[in-house]
Amino acid sequence: MNKTLLPALAVVAAIGAGGWWYSTQSNTATSPIAASAVMEEHQIHELDMPLGNQEGSVVMVEYSSLTCPHCATFNQGPFQQIKENFIDTGEILYLKREVYFDRYGLWAAMVARCGGEARYHGMLDLIYENQSTWAASNDPMQVANNLRRLGRQAGMDDDQLNACLEDADKALELTEFYQANAETYGIRSTPSFIINGEAYSNMSYSEFESILNDKLGN
């Protein structure tokens, strides 16, 4: 079997997701979210990998693409400060949800999820830290091999990684979850955030800190 080939359905699902996104969204990753609040209560979905206090009164949901440079910058900067000061202290519940601009972003998410919840967030860090190299090729098979290499760095073997990348049902499930979230919460750019039902665009840590403290009543 050619281990470099990904399932046709995964490719179709990713291309369909990207086409849907580009037909309805702006062409910039930094355009602001609509000012109106999204007044829907977030619940933990079976595809979520929650961080922090699951009983917390403040829920922050991040929508990011693993191929988005702005998302990588956020993950390596403001997110680490939010994690230290609000997540690890048990003050908030934090959910990272993937947005799929393209098939590469979907494949990266499938690799990130391959080791389960125990490895997911560490894999996201590794994927974002190496985004400029693993996603740089125009050759899909090279990108897939680059992602496998990152997975091996995290302790997974080729059989495990291939099984994840070839899981067409999971690819479709993830794509449908992404599309439903984008439609429901009016996501127009990445990274985007919903905090207790209100939509926010990307900003500095100090601005996030102020908003979170306000919602916590600090």
Coordinates of C-alpha atoms in Angstrom, one line a residue:
M1 CA 0.0 0.0 0.0
N2 CA 1.3 3.5 -0.8
K3 CA 1.5 5.1 2.6
T4 CA 1.7 8.6 1.2
L5 CA -1.8 8.6 -0.2
L6 CA -4.6 10.1 1.8
P7 CA -8.3 9.1 1.5
A8 CA -10.1 10.7 -1.4
L9 CA -13.0 11.7 0.9
A10 CA -10.6 13.6 3.2
V11 CA -9.3 15.6 0.2
V12 CA -12.9 16.2 -1.1
A13 CA -14.1 17.2 2.4
A14 CA -11.2 19.7 2.9
I15 CA -11.6 21.2 -0.6
G16 CA -15.4 21.5 0.0
A17 CA -14.7 23.2 3.3
G18 CA -12.3 25.6 1.8
G19 CA -14.6 26.4 -1.1
W20 CA -17.5 27.1 1.3
W21 CA -15.3 29.4 3.4
Y22 CA -13.9 31.4 0.5
S23 CA -17.3 31.8 -1.1
T24 CA -18.8 33.3 2.1
Q25 CA -15.9 35.0 3.9
S26 CA -13.5 37.9 3.3
N27 CA -10.1 37.3 1.8
T28 CA -8.1 38.5 4.7
A29 CA -7.2 36.7 7.9
T30 CA -7.4 39.9 10.0
S31 CA -10.8 41.3 9.1
P32 CA -12.9 42.1 12.2
I33 CA -15.7 39.9 13.5
A34 CA -19.2 41.3 13.1
A35 CA -19.9 43.6 16.1
S36 CA -23.1 41.9 17.1
A37 CA -22.8 39.4 19.9
V38 CA -23.5 35.7 19.3
M39 CA -25.9 35.0 22.1
E40 CA -25.6 31.2 22.2
E41 CA -24.3 29.2 25.1
H42 CA -21.2 27.2 24.3
Q43 CA -21.3 23.6 25.3
I44 CA -18.4 21.1 25.3
H45 CA -18.7 19.0 22.1
E46 CA -17.3 15.5 21.9
L47 CA -14.7 16.8 19.4
D48 CA -13.5 19.5 21.9
M49 CA -10.3 19.1 23.9
P50 CA -11.1 21.3 26.9
L51 CA -8.6 23.2 28.9
G52 CA -9.2 24.8 32.4
N53 CA -12.3 24.8 34.5
Q54 CA -15.2 22.9 32.9
E55 CA -17.5 24.4 35.6
G56 CA -16.2 27.9 35.1
S57 CA -18.5 30.9 34.6
V58 CA -16.4 32.2 31.7
V59 CA -16.0 30.2 28.5
M60 CA -13.5 31.3 25.9
V61 CA -13.6 29.6 22.5
E62 CA -10.8 30.1 19.9
Y63 CA -11.4 29.5 16.2
S64 CA -8.1 29.1 14.4
S65 CA -6.6 27.6 11.2
L66 CA -3.4 25.5 11.6
T67 CA -2.1 27.1 8.3
C68 CA -2.9 30.7 9.5
P69 CA 0.3 32.7 10.4
H70 CA -1.8 35.0 12.6
C71 CA -3.0 32.0 14.5
A72 CA 0.5 30.7 15.0
T73 CA 1.5 34.1 16.4
F74 CA -1.4 34.2 18.8
N75 CA -0.7 30.6 19.9
Q76 CA 2.9 31.4 20.7
G77 CA 2.1 34.7 22.3
P78 CA -1.2 35.8 23.9
F79 CA -2.5 32.3 24.3
Q80 CA 0.5 31.2 26.4
Q81 CA -0.2 34.2 28.8
I82 CA -3.9 33.4 28.9
K83 CA -3.1 29.8 29.7
E84 CA -0.7 30.8 32.5
N85 CA -3.0 33.4 34.1
F86 CA -6.5 32.2 33.4
I87 CA -6.6 28.6 32.3
D88 CA -4.0 26.9 34.5
T89 CA -5.4 28.8 37.5
G90 CA -8.8 27.3 36.9
E91 CA -10.6 30.6 36.3
I92 CA -11.9 29.9 32.8
L93 CA -12.8 27.1 30.4
Y94 CA -10.9 27.3 27.1
L95 CA -11.8 25.5 23.9
K96 CA -9.6 25.5 20.8
R97 CA -11.6 24.7 17.6
E98 CA -10.1 24.3 14.2
V99 CA -11.0 26.2 11.1
Y100 CA -10.2 24.5 7.8
F101 CA -9.1 27.0 5.0
D102 CA -7.6 24.1 3.0
R103 CA -6.8 20.4 3.1
Y104 CA -3.5 21.0 4.8
G105 CA -5.2 22.5 7.8
L106 CA -7.5 19.5 8.0
W107 CA -4.6 17.1 7.7
A108 CA -2.7 19.0 10.4
A109 CA -5.8 18.8 12.7
M110 CA -6.1 15.0 12.1
V111 CA -2.4 14.6 13.1
A112 CA -2.9 16.8 16.2
R113 CA -5.8 14.7 17.2
C114 CA -4.0 11.4 16.5
G115 CA -2.6 11.0 20.0
G116 CA -5.8 11.8 21.7
E117 CA -6.5 14.5 24.3
A118 CA -3.2 13.8 26.1
R119 CA -1.1 14.8 23.1
Y120 CA -3.5 17.2 21.3
H121 CA -2.4 20.6 22.8
G122 CA 1.3 19.7 22.7
M123 CA 0.9 18.7 19.0
L124 CA -0.8 22.1 18.3
D125 CA 2.2 23.9 19.8
L126 CA 4.5 21.8 17.6
I127 CA 2.5 22.3 14.5
Y128 CA 2.3 26.1 15.0
E129 CA 6.0 26.4 15.9
N130 CA 6.9 24.6 12.6
Q131 CA 4.2 26.0 10.4
S132 CA 6.5 27.9 8.1
T133 CA 8.3 24.6 7.2
W134 CA 5.8 21.8 7.2
A135 CA 3.2 23.8 5.2
A136 CA 5.7 25.4 2.8
S137 CA 5.6 22.8 0.1
N138 CA 3.2 22.9 -2.9
D139 CA 3.4 19.1 -3.0
P140 CA 0.6 17.6 -0.9
M141 CA 2.5 14.4 -0.4
Q142 CA 5.5 16.3 1.0
V143 CA 3.2 18.2 3.4
A144 CA 1.7 14.9 4.5
N145 CA 5.2 13.5 5.1
N146 CA 6.2 16.7 7.0
L147 CA 3.2 16.2 9.3
R148 CA 4.1 12.6 9.9
R149 CA 7.5 13.7 10.9
L150 CA 6.1 16.0 13.5
G151 CA 3.9 13.2 14.7
R152 CA 6.9 11.0 15.1
Q153 CA 8.6 13.7 17.1
A154 CA 5.6 13.6 19.5
G155 CA 6.0 9.8 20.0
M156 CA 3.6 8.4 17.4
D157 CA 4.5 5.7 14.9
D158 CA 3.8 5.6 11.2
D159 CA 1.0 3.0 11.5
Q160 CA -0.8 5.2 14.0
L161 CA -0.3 8.4 11.9
N162 CA -1.3 6.7 8.7
A163 CA -4.5 5.4 10.3
C164 CA -5.4 8.9 11.4
L165 CA -4.6 10.5 8.1
E166 CA -6.6 7.9 6.2
D167 CA -9.7 8.2 8.5
A168 CA -12.2 9.5 6.0
D169 CA -15.1 9.4 8.5
K170 CA -13.1 11.6 11.0
A171 CA -12.2 14.0 8.2
L172 CA -15.9 14.4 7.3
E173 CA -16.9 14.7 11.0
L174 CA -14.4 17.5 11.6
T175 CA -15.3 19.4 8.4
E176 CA -19.0 19.3 9.3
F177 CA -18.3 20.5 12.8
Y178 CA -16.2 23.4 11.5
Q179 CA -18.8 24.4 9.0
A180 CA -21.6 24.3 11.6
N181 CA -19.5 26.5 14.0
A182 CA -18.6 29.0 11.4
E183 CA -22.3 29.4 10.4
T184 CA -23.7 29.4 13.9
Y185 CA -21.1 31.9 15.5
G186 CA -20.5 34.1 12.5
I187 CA -16.8 33.4 12.2
R188 CA -15.3 35.7 9.6
S189 CA -11.6 35.5 10.2
T190 CA -8.9 33.6 12.1
P191 CA -8.1 33.7 14.9
S192 CA -11.6 34.6 16.2
F193 CA -13.0 34.3 19.6
I194 CA -16.3 33.8 21.4
I195 CA -16.2 34.7 25.1
N196 CA -19.4 34.0 27.0
G197 CA -21.4 34.4 23.8
E198 CA -19.8 37.6 22.5
A199 CA -17.6 37.7 19.4
Y200 CA -14.1 39.2 19.4
S201 CA -11.4 39.6 16.8
N202 CA -7.7 39.0 17.5
M203 CA -6.1 41.5 19.9
S204 CA -3.2 41.9 22.4
Y205 CA -2.9 39.9 25.6
S206 CA -3.6 43.0 27.7
E207 CA -6.9 43.5 25.9
F208 CA -7.9 39.9 26.4
E209 CA -6.8 40.2 30.1
S210 CA -9.1 43.2 30.5
I211 CA -12.1 41.5 29.0
L212 CA -11.6 38.3 30.9
N213 CA -11.1 40.1 34.2
D214 CA -14.3 42.0 33.5
K215 CA -16.3 38.9 32.8
L216 CA -14.9 37.2 35.9
G217 CA -15.7 40.2 38.0
N218 CA -12.1 40.7 39.1

